[in-house]
Coordinates of C-alpha atoms in Angstrom, one line a residue:
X1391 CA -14.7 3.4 26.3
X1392 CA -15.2 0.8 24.2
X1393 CA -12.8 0.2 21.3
X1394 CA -16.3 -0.6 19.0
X1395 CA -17.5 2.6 19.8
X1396 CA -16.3 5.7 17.8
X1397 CA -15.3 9.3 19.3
X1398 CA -15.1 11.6 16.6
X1399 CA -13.6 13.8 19.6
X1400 CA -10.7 12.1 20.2
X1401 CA -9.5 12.8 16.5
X1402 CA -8.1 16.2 18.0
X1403 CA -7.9 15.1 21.4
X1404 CA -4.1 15.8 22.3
X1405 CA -3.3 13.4 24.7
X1406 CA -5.0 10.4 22.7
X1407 CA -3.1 11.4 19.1
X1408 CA -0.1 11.4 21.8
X1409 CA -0.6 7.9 22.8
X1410 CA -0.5 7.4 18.6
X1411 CA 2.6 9.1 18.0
X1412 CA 4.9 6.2 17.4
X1413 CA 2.4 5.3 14.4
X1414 CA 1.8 8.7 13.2
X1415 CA 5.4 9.8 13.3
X1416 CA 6.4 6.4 11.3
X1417 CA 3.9 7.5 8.5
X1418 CA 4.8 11.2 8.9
X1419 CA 8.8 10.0 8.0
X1420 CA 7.9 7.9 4.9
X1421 CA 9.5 10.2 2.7
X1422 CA 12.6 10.6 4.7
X1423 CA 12.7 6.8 4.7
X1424 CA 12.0 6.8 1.1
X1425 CA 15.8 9.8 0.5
X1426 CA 17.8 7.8 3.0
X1427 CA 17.0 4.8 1.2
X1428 CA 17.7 6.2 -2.2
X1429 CA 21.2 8.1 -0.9
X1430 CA 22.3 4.6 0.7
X1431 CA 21.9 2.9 -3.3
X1432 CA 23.6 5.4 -5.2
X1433 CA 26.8 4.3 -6.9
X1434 CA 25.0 0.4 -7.2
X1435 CA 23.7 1.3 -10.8
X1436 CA 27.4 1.2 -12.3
X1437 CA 27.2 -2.5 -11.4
X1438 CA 24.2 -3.2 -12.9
X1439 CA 25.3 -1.8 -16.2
X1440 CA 28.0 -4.4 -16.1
X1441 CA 25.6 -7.0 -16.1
X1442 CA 23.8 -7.0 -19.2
X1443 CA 20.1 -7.6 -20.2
X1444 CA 19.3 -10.9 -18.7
X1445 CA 17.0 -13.4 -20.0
X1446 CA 14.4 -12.8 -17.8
X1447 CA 13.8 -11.2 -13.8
X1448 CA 12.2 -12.8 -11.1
X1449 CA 11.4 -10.8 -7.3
X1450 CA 11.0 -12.0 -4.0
X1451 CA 10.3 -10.6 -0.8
X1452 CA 8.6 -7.8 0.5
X1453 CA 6.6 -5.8 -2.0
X1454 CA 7.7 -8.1 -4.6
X1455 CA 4.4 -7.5 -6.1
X1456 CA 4.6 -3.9 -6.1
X1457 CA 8.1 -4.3 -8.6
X1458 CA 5.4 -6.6 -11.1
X1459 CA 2.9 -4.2 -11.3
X1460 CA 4.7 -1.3 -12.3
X1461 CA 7.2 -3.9 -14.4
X1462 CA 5.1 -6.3 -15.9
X1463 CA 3.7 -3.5 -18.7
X1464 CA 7.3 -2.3 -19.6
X1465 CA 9.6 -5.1 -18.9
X1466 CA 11.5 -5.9 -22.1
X1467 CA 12.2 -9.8 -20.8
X1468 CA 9.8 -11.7 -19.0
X1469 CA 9.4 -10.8 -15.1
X1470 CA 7.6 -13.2 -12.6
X1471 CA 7.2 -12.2 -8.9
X1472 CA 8.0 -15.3 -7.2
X1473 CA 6.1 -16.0 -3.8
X1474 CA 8.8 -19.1 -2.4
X1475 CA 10.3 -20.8 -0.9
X1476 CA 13.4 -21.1 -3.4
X1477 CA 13.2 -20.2 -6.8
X1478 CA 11.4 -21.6 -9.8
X1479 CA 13.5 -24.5 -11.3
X1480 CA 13.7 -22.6 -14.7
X1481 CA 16.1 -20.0 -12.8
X1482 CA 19.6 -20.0 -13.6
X1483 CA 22.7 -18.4 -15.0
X1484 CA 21.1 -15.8 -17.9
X1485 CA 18.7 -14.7 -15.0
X1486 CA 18.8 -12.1 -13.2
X1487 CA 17.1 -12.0 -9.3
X1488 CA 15.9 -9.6 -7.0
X1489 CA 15.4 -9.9 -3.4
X1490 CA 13.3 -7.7 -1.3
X1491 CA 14.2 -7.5 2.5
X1492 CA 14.4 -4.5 4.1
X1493 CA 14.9 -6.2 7.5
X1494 CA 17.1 -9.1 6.8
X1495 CA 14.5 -12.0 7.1
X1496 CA 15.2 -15.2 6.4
X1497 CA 12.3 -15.9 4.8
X1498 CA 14.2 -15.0 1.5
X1499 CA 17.0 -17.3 2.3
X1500 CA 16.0 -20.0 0.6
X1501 CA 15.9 -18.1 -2.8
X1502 CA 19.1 -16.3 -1.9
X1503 CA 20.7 -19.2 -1.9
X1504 CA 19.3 -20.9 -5.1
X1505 CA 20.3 -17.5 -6.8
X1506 CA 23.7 -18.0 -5.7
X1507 CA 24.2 -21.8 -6.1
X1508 CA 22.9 -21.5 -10.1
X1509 CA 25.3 -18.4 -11.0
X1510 CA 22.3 -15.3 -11.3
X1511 CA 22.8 -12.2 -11.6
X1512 CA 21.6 -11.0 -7.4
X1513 CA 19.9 -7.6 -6.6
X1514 CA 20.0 -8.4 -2.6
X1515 CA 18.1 -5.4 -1.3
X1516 CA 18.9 -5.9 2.6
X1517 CA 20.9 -4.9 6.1
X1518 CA 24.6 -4.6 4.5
X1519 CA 25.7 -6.1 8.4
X1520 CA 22.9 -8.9 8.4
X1521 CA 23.5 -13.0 7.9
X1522 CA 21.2 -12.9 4.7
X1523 CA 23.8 -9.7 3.0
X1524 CA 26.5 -12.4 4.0
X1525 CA 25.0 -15.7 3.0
X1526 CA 24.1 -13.9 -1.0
X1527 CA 27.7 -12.9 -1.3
X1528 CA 28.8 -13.9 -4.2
X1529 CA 30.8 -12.8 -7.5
X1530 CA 27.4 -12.2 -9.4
X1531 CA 25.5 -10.5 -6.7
X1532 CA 25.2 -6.8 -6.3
X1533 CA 23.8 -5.7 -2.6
X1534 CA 22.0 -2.5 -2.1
X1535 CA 22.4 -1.7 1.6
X1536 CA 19.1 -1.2 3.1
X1537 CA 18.9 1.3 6.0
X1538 CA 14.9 1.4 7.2
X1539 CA 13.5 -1.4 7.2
X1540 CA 10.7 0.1 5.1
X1541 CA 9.5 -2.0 2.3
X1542 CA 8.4 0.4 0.0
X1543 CA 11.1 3.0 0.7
X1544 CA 13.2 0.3 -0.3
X1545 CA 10.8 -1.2 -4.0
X1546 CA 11.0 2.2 -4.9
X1547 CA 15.1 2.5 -5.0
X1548 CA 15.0 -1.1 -6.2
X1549 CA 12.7 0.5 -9.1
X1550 CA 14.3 3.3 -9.7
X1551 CA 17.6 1.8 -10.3
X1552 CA 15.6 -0.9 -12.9
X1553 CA 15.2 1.7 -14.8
X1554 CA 18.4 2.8 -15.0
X1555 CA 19.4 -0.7 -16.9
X1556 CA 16.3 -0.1 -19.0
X1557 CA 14.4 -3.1 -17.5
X1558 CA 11.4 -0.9 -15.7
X1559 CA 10.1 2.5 -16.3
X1560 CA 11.1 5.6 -15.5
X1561 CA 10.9 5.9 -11.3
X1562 CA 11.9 9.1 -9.5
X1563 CA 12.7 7.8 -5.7
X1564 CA 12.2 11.9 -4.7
X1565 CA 8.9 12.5 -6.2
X1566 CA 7.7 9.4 -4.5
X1567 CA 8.9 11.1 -1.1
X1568 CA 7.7 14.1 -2.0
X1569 CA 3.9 12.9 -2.6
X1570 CA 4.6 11.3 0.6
X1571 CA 5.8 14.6 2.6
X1572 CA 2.7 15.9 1.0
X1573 CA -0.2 13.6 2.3
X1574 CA 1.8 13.6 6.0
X1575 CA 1.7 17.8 5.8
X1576 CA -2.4 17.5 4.9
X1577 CA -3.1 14.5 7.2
X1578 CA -1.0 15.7 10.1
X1579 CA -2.5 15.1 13.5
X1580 CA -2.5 19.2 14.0
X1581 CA -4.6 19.6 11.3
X1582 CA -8.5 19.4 12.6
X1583 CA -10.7 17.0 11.3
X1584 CA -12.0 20.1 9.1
X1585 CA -9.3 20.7 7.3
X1586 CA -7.9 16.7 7.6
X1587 CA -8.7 14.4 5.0
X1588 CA -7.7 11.2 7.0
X1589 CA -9.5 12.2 9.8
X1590 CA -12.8 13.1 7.5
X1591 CA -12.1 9.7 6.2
X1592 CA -12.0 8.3 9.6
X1593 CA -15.4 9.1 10.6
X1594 CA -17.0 7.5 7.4
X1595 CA -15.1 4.3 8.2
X1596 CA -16.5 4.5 12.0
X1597 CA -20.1 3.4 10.5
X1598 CA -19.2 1.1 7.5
X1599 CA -18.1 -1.8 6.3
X1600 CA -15.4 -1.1 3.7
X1601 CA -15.6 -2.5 0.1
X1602 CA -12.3 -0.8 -1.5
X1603 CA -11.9 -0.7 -5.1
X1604 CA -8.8 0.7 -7.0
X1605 CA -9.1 0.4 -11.1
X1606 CA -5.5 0.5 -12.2
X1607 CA -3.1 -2.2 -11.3
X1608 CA -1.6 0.2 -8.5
X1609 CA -4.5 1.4 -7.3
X1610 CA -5.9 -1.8 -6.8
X1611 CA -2.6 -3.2 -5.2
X1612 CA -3.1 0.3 -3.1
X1613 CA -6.1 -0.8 -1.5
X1614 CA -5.1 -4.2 -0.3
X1615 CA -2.7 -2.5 1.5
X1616 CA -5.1 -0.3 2.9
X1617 CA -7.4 -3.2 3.6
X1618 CA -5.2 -5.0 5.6
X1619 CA -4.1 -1.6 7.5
X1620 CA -7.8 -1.4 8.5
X1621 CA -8.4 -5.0 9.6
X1622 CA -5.4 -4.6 11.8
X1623 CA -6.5 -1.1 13.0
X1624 CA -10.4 -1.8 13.8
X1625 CA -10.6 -5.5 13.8
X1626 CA -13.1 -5.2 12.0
X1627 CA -14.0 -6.6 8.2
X1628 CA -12.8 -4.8 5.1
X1629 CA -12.5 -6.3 1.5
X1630 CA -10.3 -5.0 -1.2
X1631 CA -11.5 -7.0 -4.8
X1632 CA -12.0 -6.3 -8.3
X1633 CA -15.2 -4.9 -9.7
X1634 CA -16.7 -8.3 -11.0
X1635 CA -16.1 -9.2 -6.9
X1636 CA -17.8 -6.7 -5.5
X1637 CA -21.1 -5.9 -7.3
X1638 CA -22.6 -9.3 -5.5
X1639 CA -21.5 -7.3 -2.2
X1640 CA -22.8 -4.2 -3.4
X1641 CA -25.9 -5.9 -4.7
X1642 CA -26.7 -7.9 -2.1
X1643 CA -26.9 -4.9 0.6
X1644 CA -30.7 -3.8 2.1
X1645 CA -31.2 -0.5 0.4
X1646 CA -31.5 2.1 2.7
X1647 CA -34.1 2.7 5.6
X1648 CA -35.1 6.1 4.4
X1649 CA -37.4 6.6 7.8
X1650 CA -34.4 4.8 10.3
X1651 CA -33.2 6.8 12.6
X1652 CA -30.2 8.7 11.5
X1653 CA -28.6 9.0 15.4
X1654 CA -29.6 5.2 16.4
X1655 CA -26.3 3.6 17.5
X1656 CA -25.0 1.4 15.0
X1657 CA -23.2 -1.2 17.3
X1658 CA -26.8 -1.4 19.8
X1659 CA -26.6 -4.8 18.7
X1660 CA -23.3 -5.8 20.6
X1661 CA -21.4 -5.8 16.8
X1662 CA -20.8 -5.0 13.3
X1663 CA -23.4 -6.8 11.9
X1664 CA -25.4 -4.0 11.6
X1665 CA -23.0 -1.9 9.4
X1666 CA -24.0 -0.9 5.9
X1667 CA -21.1 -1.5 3.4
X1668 CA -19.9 1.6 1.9
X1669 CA -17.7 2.3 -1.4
X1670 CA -14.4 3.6 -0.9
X1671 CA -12.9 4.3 -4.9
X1672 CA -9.1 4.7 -5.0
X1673 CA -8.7 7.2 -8.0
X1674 CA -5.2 7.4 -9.0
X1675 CA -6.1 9.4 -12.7
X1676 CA -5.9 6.1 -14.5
X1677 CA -8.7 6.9 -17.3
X1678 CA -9.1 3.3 -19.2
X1679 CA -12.5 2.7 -21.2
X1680 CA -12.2 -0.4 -18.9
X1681 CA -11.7 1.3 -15.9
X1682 CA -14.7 4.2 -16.3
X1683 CA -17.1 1.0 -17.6
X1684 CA -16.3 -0.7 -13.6
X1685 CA -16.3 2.2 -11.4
X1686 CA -19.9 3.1 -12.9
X1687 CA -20.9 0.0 -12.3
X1688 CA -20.1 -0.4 -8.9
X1689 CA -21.0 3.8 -8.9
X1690 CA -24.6 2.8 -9.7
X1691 CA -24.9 -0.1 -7.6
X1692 CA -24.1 1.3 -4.2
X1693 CA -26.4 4.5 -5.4
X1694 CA -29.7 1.8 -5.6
X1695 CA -29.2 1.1 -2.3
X1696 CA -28.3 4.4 -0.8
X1697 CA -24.5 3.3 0.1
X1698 CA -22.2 5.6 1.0
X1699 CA -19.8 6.4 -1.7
X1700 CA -16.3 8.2 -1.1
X1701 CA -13.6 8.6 -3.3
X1702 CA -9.6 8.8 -3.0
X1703 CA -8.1 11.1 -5.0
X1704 CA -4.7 11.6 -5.7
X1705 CA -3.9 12.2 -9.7
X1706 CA -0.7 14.5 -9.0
X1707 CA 2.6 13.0 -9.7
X1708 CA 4.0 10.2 -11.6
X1709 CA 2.2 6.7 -11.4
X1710 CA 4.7 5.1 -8.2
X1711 CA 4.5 8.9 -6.3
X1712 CA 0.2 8.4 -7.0
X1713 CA 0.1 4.5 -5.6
X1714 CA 2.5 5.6 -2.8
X1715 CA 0.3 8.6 -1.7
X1716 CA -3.2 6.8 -1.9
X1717 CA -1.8 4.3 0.4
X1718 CA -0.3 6.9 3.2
X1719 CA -4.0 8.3 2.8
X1720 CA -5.4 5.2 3.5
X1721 CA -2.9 4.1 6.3
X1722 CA -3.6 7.4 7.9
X1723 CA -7.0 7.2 7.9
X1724 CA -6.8 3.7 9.6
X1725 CA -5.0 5.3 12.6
X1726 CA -7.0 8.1 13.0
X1727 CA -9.8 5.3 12.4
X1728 CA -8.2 3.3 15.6
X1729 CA -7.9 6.5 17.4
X1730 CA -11.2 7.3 17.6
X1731 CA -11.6 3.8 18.6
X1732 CA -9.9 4.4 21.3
X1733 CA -7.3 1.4 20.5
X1734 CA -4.4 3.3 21.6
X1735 CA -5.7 3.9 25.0
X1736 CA -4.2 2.4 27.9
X1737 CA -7.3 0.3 28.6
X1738 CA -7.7 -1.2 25.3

């Protein structure tokens, strides 16, 4: 088969979700990650009370961005989330750092070192046994021994215990894993493509170019990650942008054939240039004048065209536990996506 043709029958075909297990099961274990992570940190706030309020916090690493969206509105000192090499020059001894590496890379050593060489205060999130835990040690850095190589398993402990030292809001490291356990028990690959909302997902993806809009900061940060889950799944195109980005998109489509053949084959050309754009909104229950004034815009611009319009819903849980479960949804639904792509067969 093709891998640009889509089998909505292979969604709960067991030997193909077999052949998906390892990514399945990884995304079915998120929450475990997410406990074993948060078990492994415990005891490491007592040493960040010692520290004190420090002038200001900068993040690197993996999900670095994640820790400023959910800091930058709270933060009581200023909080930058550096992208590297090294630090900014500004950094020193008031300062507190936080490094993000749930696998040890050195692609943070750079800024591990700087941190160490100009006296800051160190969160070094990372393998206790790897060369980077050993290069940051220092009298002024505090490491949080990272077990699963999971990067937001491991932003979530990082936040939780910034709130702690009343630098971030409040972050609950077990309701995050239990929104996760949630979306893997309703998006499990034994649950038909009836009753599965990845899967349901899955098929509107087959026939559409993805424009994925979240409002919130979160959400928004929610579907880049999803985006670039699908590009990798389907190698295909998918855009994740604001509102102000994606009306030209939106605008800019042929409104719909209303006398094409619905069955035609959407790939008869050889590719995905026939493939009408379709709105995927990433609802998280964030409810800002601002926010309801962009998704109708971009509501009522994919409706003059006839796009197809689905929404991601997840509203239950504090704002981490939302972001964390509209992104397994998403990731889900990009497997199931490459599944009925047939991607995980031998012969692709």
């Amino acid at each position: 088969m093709s891998a640009e043709h889509f089998d909505d029958g292979l969604l709960d075909d067991e030997v193909e979700l077999a052949r998906a297990d390892t990514a399945l099961r990884e995304l079915a274990e998120a929450g475990a990650r997410v406990r074993r992570e948060a078990e492994a940190a415990k005891g490491v706030e007592d040493s960040l009370r010692g520290a004190g309020r420090p002038r200001a916090v900068v993040a690197v690493g993996a999900d670095a961005r994640l820790l400023r969206a959910v800091l930058e509105p709270w933060c009581p000192v200023p909080f930058v989330a550096w992208p590297g090499p090294g630090l900014p020059g500004w950094v020193g001894a008031l300062d507190l750092v936080v490094v993000l590496a749930p696998r040890g890379g050195d692609e943070t050593a750079a800024a591990v070192h700087d941190a160490v060489r100009r006296g800051s205060t160190v969160i070094l999130a990372c393998p206790g046994e790897s060369a980077l835990a050993e290069a940051g040690q220092g009298r002024d850095t505090i490491l949080i021994p990272a077990q699963t190589g999971d990067p937001l398993a491991l932003a979530v402990v990082v936040l939780q215990l910034l709130h702690g030292v009343e630098l971030g809001p409040e972050v609950s490291a077990e309701s995050v894993a239990l929104a996760l356990d949630e979306v893997a028990s309703r998006c499990s690959p034994h649950a038909d493509l009836a009753a599965n909302p990845a899967k349901d997902l899955a098929l509107v993806l087959a026939d559409a170019l993805p424009l994925i809009w979240g409002g919130s900061v979160l959400a928004a940060r929610a579907a880049r990650r999803v985006v670039e889950t699908l590009r990798r799944a389907s190698n295909r195109p998918a855009l994740a942008a604001d509102a102000d980005h994606l009306m030209p998109v939106l605008e800019g489509a042929e409104p719909r054939d209303l006398f094409a053949d619905p069955f035609s084959d959407p790939f008869a050309d050889g590719g995905t240039a026939s493939l009408r754009p379709a709105l995927f909104v990433l609802d998280d229950g964030a409810e800002q004048p601002s926010i309801r004034e962009a998704r109708g815009r971009l509501l009522a611009a994919a409706e003059s065209r006839g796009l197809h319009v689905r929404t991601l819903r997840w509203n239950e849980g504090p704002e981490v536990a939302r972001y964390a479960a509209l992104q397994s949804l998403g990731t889900y639904a990009a497997v199931y996506l490459a599944v009925g792509l047939g991607r995980y067969s031998p012969s692709t």
